[in-house]
Amino acid sequence: MRTRLSVVFAVIFAVIAVVFAQERKISVAGFEPMPASLDALENPVDDGNGSKCAIIKIETDQTGFTFEAGKARIPKIEQRVGEIWVWVQPGARQLSVHHQSLGHLRDYRIPCAIEAGKVYLMRLTTGTVRTIVEEAKKQTGWLVVKSVPDGADVFMTVNGVETYQGVAPFSAKLEYGRYTLRVAKSKYHDDPIVVTIDKPRTETTSTLSPAFGSISVKTTPTGAKIMLDGNDTGKTSPCTLPEVASGSHEIRAVLANYSPVTRNITVADELTTSLDFALDARFAGITVNSLPNAEIRINGERKGTGSVTLNLNEGVYDIEASLPHHRNAARQIEVQAKQPQTIVLNPTPIYGSLDVVSSPIDASVTIDGKDYGITPLSVEQLLEGEHTITLSKAGHATETRRVNIAEGQTATLDVKLASGRAVRISTDRAGDRIEIDGNIAGSSPLSTQLAFGTHTVAAIRDGKRTSKSVNIEQGQSEIAVTLGFGLQPQFASSASSAQRQVLGQLVADMVKVEGGTFTMGATSEQGSDAYNDEKLTHSVTLSDYYIGKYEVTQAQWQAVMGSNPSNWKGKNLPVEQVSWDD
């Protein structure tokens, strides 16, 4: 029985271990302001003089204290978990602490000024605890800190020193007790938290209040670049600048050709501040009118032709209008904001003159496509430079000339209008008699000039007569007319009129080649350059024959054969890709 009781008492003494050995004394471990705490404002106590009391939070796990503040009043004392709240009159300079068991702290001099509505923390120590048998195991629990929004930084203050703990959501295993935390995030107000850990898991969520608002900016006119505190926001008006830190800011609106405007504004938490700028124009509308096609330049830069309207900033400008064969018109103007101007600048034409005569007279004259009258003609004012002069008269060739007109000088143009065109008439044998429109004109070959129009040309040989109709039109080259004898084409009844016409012309254009004897084949000097069927020269005799003077054109082949086998197309090109038999 004695042994069993001894074991029981031994277990009790091993578990219960709290014998204190030293005399307790009260002292101050720290005294500091708590600027983030609003407890004195949220729990106001009047000091009797119309001011709000300050709160001194006495951090201790003991109870039974009394307090004195010298001449200052202490209207209220409240025991809280882990601390005592003491409301003191602003301006208190000292604080005395009394406890029946722990002793006294007399006339502690407060190290900072006590202000109305503020909160202060005072940490007390009351001696040293020594375990005689065995120190009891410390109790711990998990602290979980979350934030709205996520990502806030968590700080903890221990013995007056604040240290960074991590980013919310944050967790840590801590001893039971009371902890002072601060949750902070950029653009949000800090949230001070006091957490008591007295269970395995303690969770707290800090909902942060935005420390920002927004700015709505409008300008007249729109499109201005918006600057915030000297920095380009990358936005143009109208626009909204979100999440601007609460407080004073400078907004500047900048738009080309307008005076920039700057405003100072105060942004409040979670509110939108609106700004409306009326921008002051620094320009005026300027219109420059000139001659059609005249080129208009301002300060040497081309702006358009004929007439231009544009906005110019305040200042002095050189305006010039130019046109070929004219003297430039120039003017300097001063532009003042909001004062439009209209300027007329007409370049001055540079003139010469022109006399036009023709043979025969009464030819119509056009200059650069414009009618000016009939010859003889004097044009007194004609712009300098090159002009195209055209003279025309019925029954005569139209003539075109280029004339250069010089300033102050008279140019003369004398034109002889051709009444016909040179023609060469020939047959396949010299000496045949040639008739034109029934009149004897000479013998073949005959060179003459025929008036414009249609003529009948005939050749007579040994009582035989051949003729053709020739149309004389304007042109520069000589017209060749060939008349043939002996070859009389015989057409099949199915031949069309177009085929008959083309074949008849081909036959008429043939020339007679006198027959004779010649040596045909490759000579010994040609060696391997000759094919076998070309070798061995031999004598060949030909009788008289007719051959076309000209190559057969693709147009002629198409008219007769109804197809065009040529690779290189062109109606007046020779037909190719045809065989000897074709």
mmCIF file of C-alpha atoms in Angstrom, residues 159-495:
data_model
loop_
_atom_site.group_PDB
_atom_site.id
_atom_site.type_symbol
_atom_site.label_atom_id
_atom_site.label_comp_id
_atom_site.label_asym_id
_atom_site.label_seq_id
_atom_site.Cartn_x
_atom_site.Cartn_y
_atom_site.Cartn_z
ATOM 1 C CA ASN A 159 9.408 42.143 -28.661
ATOM 2 C CA GLY A 160 8.946 45.362 -30.594
ATOM 3 C CA VAL A 161 10.646 44.026 -33.753
ATOM 4 C CA GLU A 162 8.564 43.452 -36.895
ATOM 5 C CA THR A 163 9.644 40.615 -39.202
ATOM 6 C CA TYR A 164 8.348 39.387 -42.553
ATOM 7 C CA GLN A 165 6.557 36.019 -42.340
ATOM 8 C CA GLY A 166 5.301 35.244 -45.863
ATOM 9 C CA VAL A 167 2.524 35.748 -48.420
ATOM 10 C CA ALA A 168 -1.131 35.071 -47.672
ATOM 11 C CA PRO A 169 -2.541 32.480 -47.580
ATOM 12 C CA PHE A 170 0.133 31.877 -44.922
ATOM 13 C CA SER A 171 0.439 29.272 -42.132
ATOM 14 C CA ALA A 172 2.834 28.765 -39.204
ATOM 15 C CA LYS A 173 2.959 26.624 -36.043
ATOM 16 C CA LEU A 174 3.231 28.881 -32.961
ATOM 17 C CA GLU A 175 3.062 28.639 -29.168
ATOM 18 C CA TYR A 176 -0.211 29.483 -27.522
ATOM 19 C CA GLY A 177 -0.349 33.182 -26.886
ATOM 20 C CA ARG A 178 -1.247 36.550 -28.299
ATOM 21 C CA TYR A 179 0.385 37.835 -31.541
ATOM 22 C CA THR A 180 0.422 41.175 -33.280
ATOM 23 C CA LEU A 181 0.308 40.917 -37.114
ATOM 24 C CA ARG A 182 0.240 43.366 -39.999
ATOM 25 C CA VAL A 183 -1.189 42.371 -43.402
ATOM 26 C CA ALA A 184 -0.044 44.623 -46.261
ATOM 27 C CA LYS A 185 -0.407 44.753 -50.046
ATOM 28 C CA SER A 186 0.524 47.368 -52.586
ATOM 29 C CA LYS A 187 -2.348 49.787 -53.337
ATOM 30 C CA TYR A 188 -4.252 48.642 -50.209
ATOM 31 C CA HIS A 189 -4.352 49.933 -46.663
ATOM 32 C CA ASP A 190 -2.439 47.923 -44.042
ATOM 33 C CA ASP A 191 -4.573 45.794 -41.741
ATOM 34 C CA PRO A 192 -3.213 45.374 -38.154
ATOM 35 C CA ILE A 193 -4.418 42.161 -36.518
ATOM 36 C CA VAL A 194 -4.060 40.815 -32.953
ATOM 37 C CA VAL A 195 -4.536 37.039 -32.877
ATOM 38 C CA THR A 196 -4.772 34.799 -29.806
ATOM 39 C CA ILE A 197 -3.702 31.191 -30.375
ATOM 40 C CA ASP A 198 -5.364 28.935 -27.800
ATOM 41 C CA LYS A 199 -6.411 25.923 -29.885
ATOM 42 C CA PRO A 200 -4.875 23.580 -32.482
ATOM 43 C CA ARG A 201 -5.917 25.749 -35.461
ATOM 44 C CA THR A 202 -6.662 29.448 -35.528
ATOM 45 C CA GLU A 203 -7.656 31.052 -38.844
ATOM 46 C CA THR A 204 -8.064 34.743 -39.598
ATOM 47 C CA THR A 205 -8.914 36.500 -42.849
ATOM 48 C CA SER A 206 -7.835 40.074 -43.535
ATOM 49 C CA THR A 207 -10.070 41.948 -45.957
ATOM 50 C CA LEU A 208 -7.917 44.802 -47.204
ATOM 51 C CA SER A 209 -9.419 48.155 -48.019
ATOM 52 C CA PRO A 210 -8.332 49.578 -51.380
ATOM 53 C CA ALA A 211 -6.002 52.546 -51.071
ATOM 54 C CA PHE A 212 -6.819 53.602 -54.615
ATOM 55 C CA GLY A 213 -9.522 55.018 -56.808
ATOM 56 C CA SER A 214 -9.851 55.784 -60.503
ATOM 57 C CA ILE A 215 -9.750 58.876 -62.687
ATOM 58 C CA SER A 216 -12.105 59.464 -65.625
ATOM 59 C CA VAL A 217 -10.646 61.921 -68.138
ATOM 60 C CA LYS A 218 -12.461 63.655 -70.989
ATOM 61 C CA THR A 219 -11.123 66.354 -73.301
ATOM 62 C CA THR A 220 -12.545 68.646 -75.942
ATOM 63 C CA PRO A 221 -11.465 67.779 -78.568
ATOM 64 C CA THR A 222 -10.830 64.094 -77.921
ATOM 65 C CA GLY A 223 -7.620 62.175 -78.627
ATOM 66 C CA ALA A 224 -5.320 63.968 -76.162
ATOM 67 C CA LYS A 225 -2.441 62.014 -74.629
ATOM 68 C CA ILE A 226 -2.964 61.643 -70.863
ATOM 69 C CA MET A 227 -0.013 61.950 -68.452
ATOM 70 C CA LEU A 228 -0.182 60.892 -64.771
ATOM 71 C CA ASP A 229 2.386 62.469 -62.444
ATOM 72 C CA GLY A 230 4.646 63.144 -65.426
ATOM 73 C CA ASN A 231 4.391 59.615 -66.842
ATOM 74 C CA ASP A 232 2.692 58.659 -70.096
ATOM 75 C CA THR A 233 -0.279 56.394 -69.322
ATOM 76 C CA GLY A 234 -0.407 55.141 -72.907
ATOM 77 C CA LYS A 235 -4.041 56.258 -73.112
ATOM 78 C CA THR A 236 -5.836 58.997 -75.012
ATOM 79 C CA SER A 237 -9.011 60.805 -74.066
ATOM 80 C CA PRO A 238 -11.691 59.854 -73.280
ATOM 81 C CA CYS A 239 -10.315 57.195 -70.935
ATOM 82 C CA THR A 240 -10.327 55.879 -67.359
ATOM 83 C CA LEU A 241 -7.172 55.427 -65.311
ATOM 84 C CA PRO A 242 -7.823 52.513 -62.905
ATOM 85 C CA GLU A 243 -6.210 51.784 -59.526
ATOM 86 C CA VAL A 244 -4.607 55.165 -59.000
ATOM 87 C CA ALA A 245 -3.143 55.421 -55.493
ATOM 88 C CA SER A 246 -5.252 57.541 -53.151
ATOM 89 C CA GLY A 247 -3.893 61.013 -52.601
ATOM 90 C CA SER A 248 -2.796 63.986 -54.691
ATOM 91 C CA HIS A 249 -1.875 63.553 -58.355
ATOM 92 C CA GLU A 250 -1.119 65.645 -61.404
ATOM 93 C CA ILE A 251 -3.025 64.975 -64.648
ATOM 94 C CA ARG A 252 -1.796 66.533 -67.893
ATOM 95 C CA ALA A 253 -3.567 66.439 -71.283
ATOM 96 C CA VAL A 254 -1.403 66.951 -74.383
ATOM 97 C CA LEU A 255 -2.707 67.259 -77.954
ATOM 98 C CA ALA A 256 -0.882 68.496 -81.046
ATOM 99 C CA ASN A 257 -1.819 72.049 -82.036
ATOM 100 C CA TYR A 258 -3.416 72.679 -78.623
ATOM 101 C CA SER A 259 -2.032 74.148 -75.410
ATOM 102 C CA PRO A 260 -1.391 71.405 -72.817
ATOM 103 C CA VAL A 261 -3.522 71.557 -69.661
ATOM 104 C CA THR A 262 -2.470 70.403 -66.173
ATOM 105 C CA ARG A 263 -4.755 69.739 -63.203
ATOM 106 C CA ASN A 264 -4.008 68.638 -59.633
ATOM 107 C CA ILE A 265 -6.606 66.298 -58.161
ATOM 108 C CA THR A 266 -7.110 64.184 -55.043
ATOM 109 C CA VAL A 267 -8.079 60.552 -55.465
ATOM 110 C CA ALA A 268 -10.173 58.963 -52.704
ATOM 111 C CA ASP A 269 -10.404 55.287 -51.828
ATOM 112 C CA GLU A 270 -12.705 53.309 -54.148
ATOM 113 C CA LEU A 271 -14.083 56.469 -55.794
ATOM 114 C CA THR A 272 -13.867 57.734 -59.383
ATOM 115 C CA THR A 273 -12.728 61.306 -59.845
ATOM 116 C CA SER A 274 -13.829 62.912 -63.121
ATOM 117 C CA LEU A 275 -11.904 65.522 -65.101
ATOM 118 C CA ASP A 276 -13.086 67.372 -68.201
ATOM 119 C CA PHE A 277 -10.483 69.424 -70.090
ATOM 120 C CA ALA A 278 -11.312 72.086 -72.651
ATOM 121 C CA LEU A 279 -8.130 72.370 -74.715
ATOM 122 C CA ASP A 280 -7.215 75.751 -76.128
ATOM 123 C CA ALA A 281 -6.340 75.725 -79.848
ATOM 124 C CA ARG A 282 -2.945 77.090 -80.849
ATOM 125 C CA PHE A 283 -3.721 77.125 -84.570
ATOM 126 C CA ALA A 284 -5.893 78.781 -87.175
ATOM 127 C CA GLY A 285 -7.458 77.561 -90.416
ATOM 128 C CA ILE A 286 -5.555 78.917 -93.428
ATOM 129 C CA THR A 287 -6.879 78.684 -97.017
ATOM 130 C CA VAL A 288 -4.586 79.306 -99.993
ATOM 131 C CA ASN A 289 -6.240 79.753 -103.411
ATOM 132 C CA SER A 290 -4.269 79.794 -106.660
ATOM 133 C CA LEU A 291 -4.568 78.934 -110.353
ATOM 134 C CA PRO A 292 -5.675 75.393 -111.282
ATOM 135 C CA ASN A 293 -2.706 72.974 -111.152
ATOM 136 C CA ALA A 294 -0.525 75.562 -109.425
ATOM 137 C CA GLU A 295 1.639 73.867 -106.785
ATOM 138 C CA ILE A 296 1.301 75.362 -103.298
ATOM 139 C CA ARG A 297 4.195 75.144 -100.823
ATOM 140 C CA ILE A 298 4.352 76.311 -97.206
ATOM 141 C CA ASN A 299 7.830 76.781 -95.776
ATOM 142 C CA GLY A 300 9.123 74.827 -98.779
ATOM 143 C CA GLU A 301 6.869 71.795 -98.211
ATOM 144 C CA ARG A 302 4.365 70.836 -100.900
ATOM 145 C CA LYS A 303 0.762 70.995 -99.617
ATOM 146 C CA GLY A 304 -1.310 70.511 -102.781
ATOM 147 C CA THR A 305 -2.412 72.180 -106.018
ATOM 148 C CA GLY A 306 -5.000 74.788 -106.936
ATOM 149 C CA SER A 307 -6.498 75.366 -103.500
ATOM 150 C CA VAL A 308 -5.599 74.002 -100.049
ATOM 151 C CA THR A 309 -7.037 74.471 -96.552
ATOM 152 C CA LEU A 310 -5.148 73.367 -93.455
ATOM 153 C CA ASN A 311 -4.530 74.207 -89.804
ATOM 154 C CA LEU A 312 -1.288 75.998 -88.996
ATOM 155 C CA ASN A 313 0.172 76.616 -85.555
ATOM 156 C CA GLU A 314 0.930 80.128 -84.436
ATOM 157 C CA GLY A 315 3.988 81.547 -86.173
ATOM 158 C CA VAL A 316 5.336 83.058 -89.386
ATOM 159 C CA TYR A 317 5.061 81.113 -92.661
ATOM 160 C CA ASP A 318 6.377 81.563 -96.224
ATOM 161 C CA ILE A 319 3.728 80.610 -98.785
ATOM 162 C CA GLU A 320 4.545 80.133 -102.482
ATOM 163 C CA ALA A 321 2.511 79.157 -105.563
ATOM 164 C CA SER A 322 4.279 77.929 -108.707
ATOM 165 C CA LEU A 323 3.167 76.840 -112.174
ATOM 166 C CA PRO A 324 5.270 75.923 -115.221
ATOM 167 C CA HIS A 325 5.926 78.874 -117.527
ATOM 168 C CA HIS A 326 4.759 81.304 -114.829
ATOM 169 C CA ARG A 327 6.609 83.463 -112.339
ATOM 170 C CA ASN A 328 6.130 82.219 -108.774
ATOM 171 C CA ALA A 329 3.815 84.126 -106.431
ATOM 172 C CA ALA A 330 5.018 84.320 -102.803
ATOM 173 C CA ARG A 331 3.853 85.848 -99.545
ATOM 174 C CA GLN A 332 4.810 85.724 -95.870
ATOM 175 C CA ILE A 333 2.001 85.559 -93.303
ATOM 176 C CA GLU A 334 1.734 85.520 -89.525
ATOM 177 C CA VAL A 335 -0.704 83.002 -88.070
ATOM 178 C CA GLN A 336 -2.478 83.801 -84.812
ATOM 179 C CA ALA A 337 -4.533 81.218 -82.955
ATOM 180 C CA LYS A 338 -8.246 81.061 -83.851
ATOM 181 C CA GLN A 339 -7.900 83.750 -86.553
ATOM 182 C CA PRO A 340 -8.528 82.091 -89.955
ATOM 183 C CA GLN A 341 -7.133 83.630 -93.137
ATOM 184 C CA THR A 342 -7.692 83.239 -96.876
ATOM 185 C CA ILE A 343 -4.761 84.032 -99.182
ATOM 186 C CA VAL A 344 -4.874 84.318 -102.978
ATOM 187 C CA LEU A 345 -1.571 83.666 -104.790
ATOM 188 C CA ASN A 346 -1.639 83.562 -108.591
ATOM 189 C CA PRO A 347 1.611 82.923 -110.481
ATOM 190 C CA THR A 348 2.179 85.407 -113.335
ATOM 191 C CA PRO A 349 2.239 83.900 -116.851
ATOM 192 C CA ILE A 350 5.361 84.377 -119.011
ATOM 193 C CA TYR A 351 4.327 85.166 -122.599
ATOM 194 C CA GLY A 352 5.824 85.181 -126.080
ATOM 195 C CA SER A 353 4.008 85.364 -129.431
ATOM 196 C CA LEU A 354 3.593 83.222 -132.548
ATOM 197 C CA ASP A 355 2.931 83.952 -136.255
ATOM 198 C CA VAL A 356 1.545 81.028 -138.285
ATOM 199 C CA VAL A 357 1.378 81.048 -142.100
ATOM 200 C CA SER A 358 0.608 78.217 -144.498
ATOM 201 C CA SER A 359 0.482 77.380 -148.139
ATOM 202 C CA PRO A 360 -2.274 77.299 -149.111
ATOM 203 C CA ILE A 361 -3.861 79.789 -146.706
ATOM 204 C CA ASP A 362 -7.040 79.348 -144.671
ATOM 205 C CA ALA A 363 -5.717 76.275 -142.851
ATOM 206 C CA SER A 364 -7.277 75.704 -139.443
ATOM 207 C CA VAL A 365 -4.822 76.117 -136.530
ATOM 208 C CA THR A 366 -4.972 74.352 -133.167
ATOM 209 C CA ILE A 367 -2.414 74.956 -130.429
ATOM 210 C CA ASP A 368 -2.167 72.234 -127.784
ATOM 211 C CA GLY A 369 -5.578 70.977 -128.917
ATOM 212 C CA LYS A 370 -7.320 74.372 -128.704
ATOM 213 C CA ASP A 371 -8.706 76.109 -131.821
ATOM 214 C CA TYR A 372 -7.111 79.487 -132.579
ATOM 215 C CA GLY A 373 -8.444 80.345 -136.084
ATOM 216 C CA ILE A 374 -7.139 80.062 -139.648
ATOM 217 C CA THR A 375 -3.908 81.074 -141.355
ATOM 218 C CA PRO A 376 -2.390 83.549 -141.576
ATOM 219 C CA LEU A 377 -2.609 83.913 -137.783
ATOM 220 C CA SER A 378 -0.854 85.860 -134.994
ATOM 221 C CA VAL A 379 -1.129 84.747 -131.350
ATOM 222 C CA GLU A 380 0.043 87.621 -129.150
ATOM 223 C CA GLN A 381 0.023 85.959 -125.717
ATOM 224 C CA LEU A 382 1.257 82.386 -125.735
ATOM 225 C CA LEU A 383 2.941 80.855 -122.681
ATOM 226 C CA GLU A 384 6.660 80.314 -122.995
ATOM 227 C CA GLY A 385 7.796 76.741 -123.602
ATOM 228 C CA GLU A 386 7.080 74.092 -126.204
ATOM 229 C CA HIS A 387 3.678 73.865 -127.902
ATOM 230 C CA THR A 388 2.095 71.497 -130.429
ATOM 231 C CA ILE A 389 0.769 73.296 -133.531
ATOM 232 C CA THR A 390 -1.551 71.439 -135.936
ATOM 233 C CA LEU A 391 -2.657 72.786 -139.355
ATOM 234 C CA SER A 392 -5.398 71.129 -141.395
ATOM 235 C CA LYS A 393 -7.270 71.889 -144.616
ATOM 236 C CA ALA A 394 -9.672 69.820 -146.680
ATOM 237 C CA GLY A 395 -7.937 68.010 -149.554
ATOM 238 C CA HIS A 396 -4.514 68.468 -147.968
ATOM 239 C CA ALA A 397 -2.340 66.591 -145.562
ATOM 240 C CA THR A 398 -2.627 67.583 -141.907
ATOM 241 C CA GLU A 399 0.707 68.844 -140.573
ATOM 242 C CA THR A 400 1.856 68.918 -136.940
ATOM 243 C CA ARG A 401 4.842 70.878 -135.637
ATOM 244 C CA ARG A 402 6.492 71.496 -132.248
ATOM 245 C CA VAL A 403 7.348 75.154 -131.587
ATOM 246 C CA ASN A 404 9.296 76.614 -128.655
ATOM 247 C CA ILE A 405 8.078 80.026 -127.458
ATOM 248 C CA ALA A 406 10.554 82.319 -125.672
ATOM 249 C CA GLU A 407 9.627 85.171 -123.331
ATOM 250 C CA GLY A 408 9.067 88.462 -125.166
ATOM 251 C CA GLN A 409 9.921 86.986 -128.603
ATOM 252 C CA THR A 410 7.829 86.150 -131.665
ATOM 253 C CA ALA A 411 8.259 82.722 -133.214
ATOM 254 C CA THR A 412 7.265 82.140 -136.874
ATOM 255 C CA LEU A 413 5.855 78.911 -138.305
ATOM 256 C CA ASP A 414 5.555 78.531 -142.107
ATOM 257 C CA VAL A 415 4.006 75.242 -143.219
ATOM 258 C CA LYS A 416 3.348 73.927 -146.718
ATOM 259 C CA LEU A 417 0.386 71.570 -146.740
ATOM 260 C CA ALA A 418 0.791 68.630 -149.079
ATOM 261 C CA SER A 419 -2.116 68.049 -151.446
ATOM 262 C CA GLY A 420 -1.115 64.440 -152.225
ATOM 263 C CA ARG A 421 1.501 61.714 -151.801
ATOM 264 C CA ALA A 422 4.470 60.346 -153.719
ATOM 265 C CA VAL A 423 3.688 57.176 -155.735
ATOM 266 C CA ARG A 424 6.001 54.776 -157.670
ATOM 267 C CA ILE A 425 4.241 52.729 -160.380
ATOM 268 C CA SER A 426 6.039 49.747 -161.931
ATOM 269 C CA THR A 427 5.480 46.539 -163.920
ATOM 270 C CA ASP A 428 7.572 43.414 -164.357
ATOM 271 C CA ARG A 429 9.132 44.923 -167.497
ATOM 272 C CA ALA A 430 10.445 48.405 -168.019
ATOM 273 C CA GLY A 431 8.861 50.541 -170.703
ATOM 274 C CA ASP A 432 5.215 49.549 -170.325
ATOM 275 C CA ARG A 433 2.918 52.538 -170.807
ATOM 276 C CA ILE A 434 1.320 53.893 -167.606
ATOM 277 C CA GLU A 435 -2.064 55.619 -167.433
ATOM 278 C CA ILE A 436 -3.558 57.409 -164.389
ATOM 279 C CA ASP A 437 -7.300 58.035 -164.348
ATOM 280 C CA GLY A 438 -7.365 57.396 -168.164
ATOM 281 C CA ASN A 439 -4.562 59.846 -168.926
ATOM 282 C CA ILE A 440 -1.116 58.826 -170.177
ATOM 283 C CA ALA A 441 1.340 59.576 -167.348
ATOM 284 C CA GLY A 442 4.572 57.956 -168.637
ATOM 285 C CA SER A 443 6.235 54.569 -168.743
ATOM 286 C CA SER A 444 7.209 51.947 -166.163
ATOM 287 C CA PRO A 445 8.767 52.499 -163.725
ATOM 288 C CA LEU A 446 7.106 55.892 -163.023
ATOM 289 C CA SER A 447 7.508 58.152 -159.934
ATOM 290 C CA THR A 448 4.831 60.815 -159.512
ATOM 291 C CA GLN A 449 2.544 62.457 -156.912
ATOM 292 C CA LEU A 450 -1.152 61.756 -156.632
ATOM 293 C CA ALA A 451 -3.738 63.863 -154.845
ATOM 294 C CA PHE A 452 -5.495 62.373 -151.859
ATOM 295 C CA GLY A 453 -8.379 60.159 -152.877
ATOM 296 C CA THR A 454 -9.002 57.124 -155.142
ATOM 297 C CA HIS A 455 -7.308 56.737 -158.539
ATOM 298 C CA THR A 456 -7.246 54.121 -161.310
ATOM 299 C CA VAL A 457 -3.730 53.124 -162.377
ATOM 300 C CA ALA A 458 -3.255 51.047 -165.583
ATOM 301 C CA ALA A 459 -0.366 49.537 -167.601
ATOM 302 C CA ILE A 460 -0.512 48.779 -171.358
ATOM 303 C CA ARG A 461 1.772 46.240 -173.137
ATOM 304 C CA ASP A 462 1.393 44.832 -176.613
ATOM 305 C CA GLY A 463 -2.267 45.762 -176.715
ATOM 306 C CA LYS A 464 -2.901 44.162 -173.331
ATOM 307 C CA ARG A 465 -4.143 46.252 -170.447
ATOM 308 C CA THR A 466 -3.981 45.653 -166.678
ATOM 309 C CA SER A 467 -5.238 48.084 -163.987
ATOM 310 C CA LYS A 468 -5.990 48.494 -160.288
ATOM 311 C CA SER A 469 -7.663 51.019 -157.991
ATOM 312 C CA VAL A 470 -5.362 52.850 -155.582
ATOM 313 C CA ASN A 471 -6.465 54.890 -152.539
ATOM 314 C CA ILE A 472 -4.083 57.716 -151.598
ATOM 315 C CA GLU A 473 -4.135 58.591 -147.894
ATOM 316 C CA GLN A 474 -2.008 60.787 -145.675
ATOM 317 C CA GLY A 475 1.419 59.423 -144.860
ATOM 318 C CA GLN A 476 5.144 60.106 -145.133
ATOM 319 C CA SER A 477 6.532 57.204 -147.171
ATOM 320 C CA GLU A 478 6.239 56.659 -150.911
ATOM 321 C CA ILE A 479 3.438 54.359 -152.094
ATOM 322 C CA ALA A 480 4.514 51.488 -154.364
ATOM 323 C CA VAL A 481 2.010 50.290 -157.029
ATOM 324 C CA THR A 482 2.918 47.167 -159.067
ATOM 325 C CA LEU A 483 1.002 46.112 -162.190
ATOM 326 C CA GLY A 484 1.462 42.584 -163.662
ATOM 327 C CA PHE A 485 0.919 40.898 -167.063
ATOM 328 C CA GLY A 486 0.757 37.240 -168.068
ATOM 329 C CA LEU A 487 -0.355 35.820 -164.744
ATOM 330 C CA GLN A 488 -4.097 35.551 -164.730
ATOM 331 C CA PRO A 489 -5.274 33.705 -161.662
ATOM 332 C CA GLN A 490 -8.053 31.188 -162.225
ATOM 333 C CA PHE A 491 -10.305 30.971 -159.166
ATOM 334 C CA ALA A 492 -12.488 28.036 -158.185
ATOM 335 C CA SER A 493 -16.162 28.828 -157.976
ATOM 336 C CA SER A 494 -16.035 28.273 -154.225
ATOM 337 C CA ALA A 495 -13.417 31.022 -153.688
#
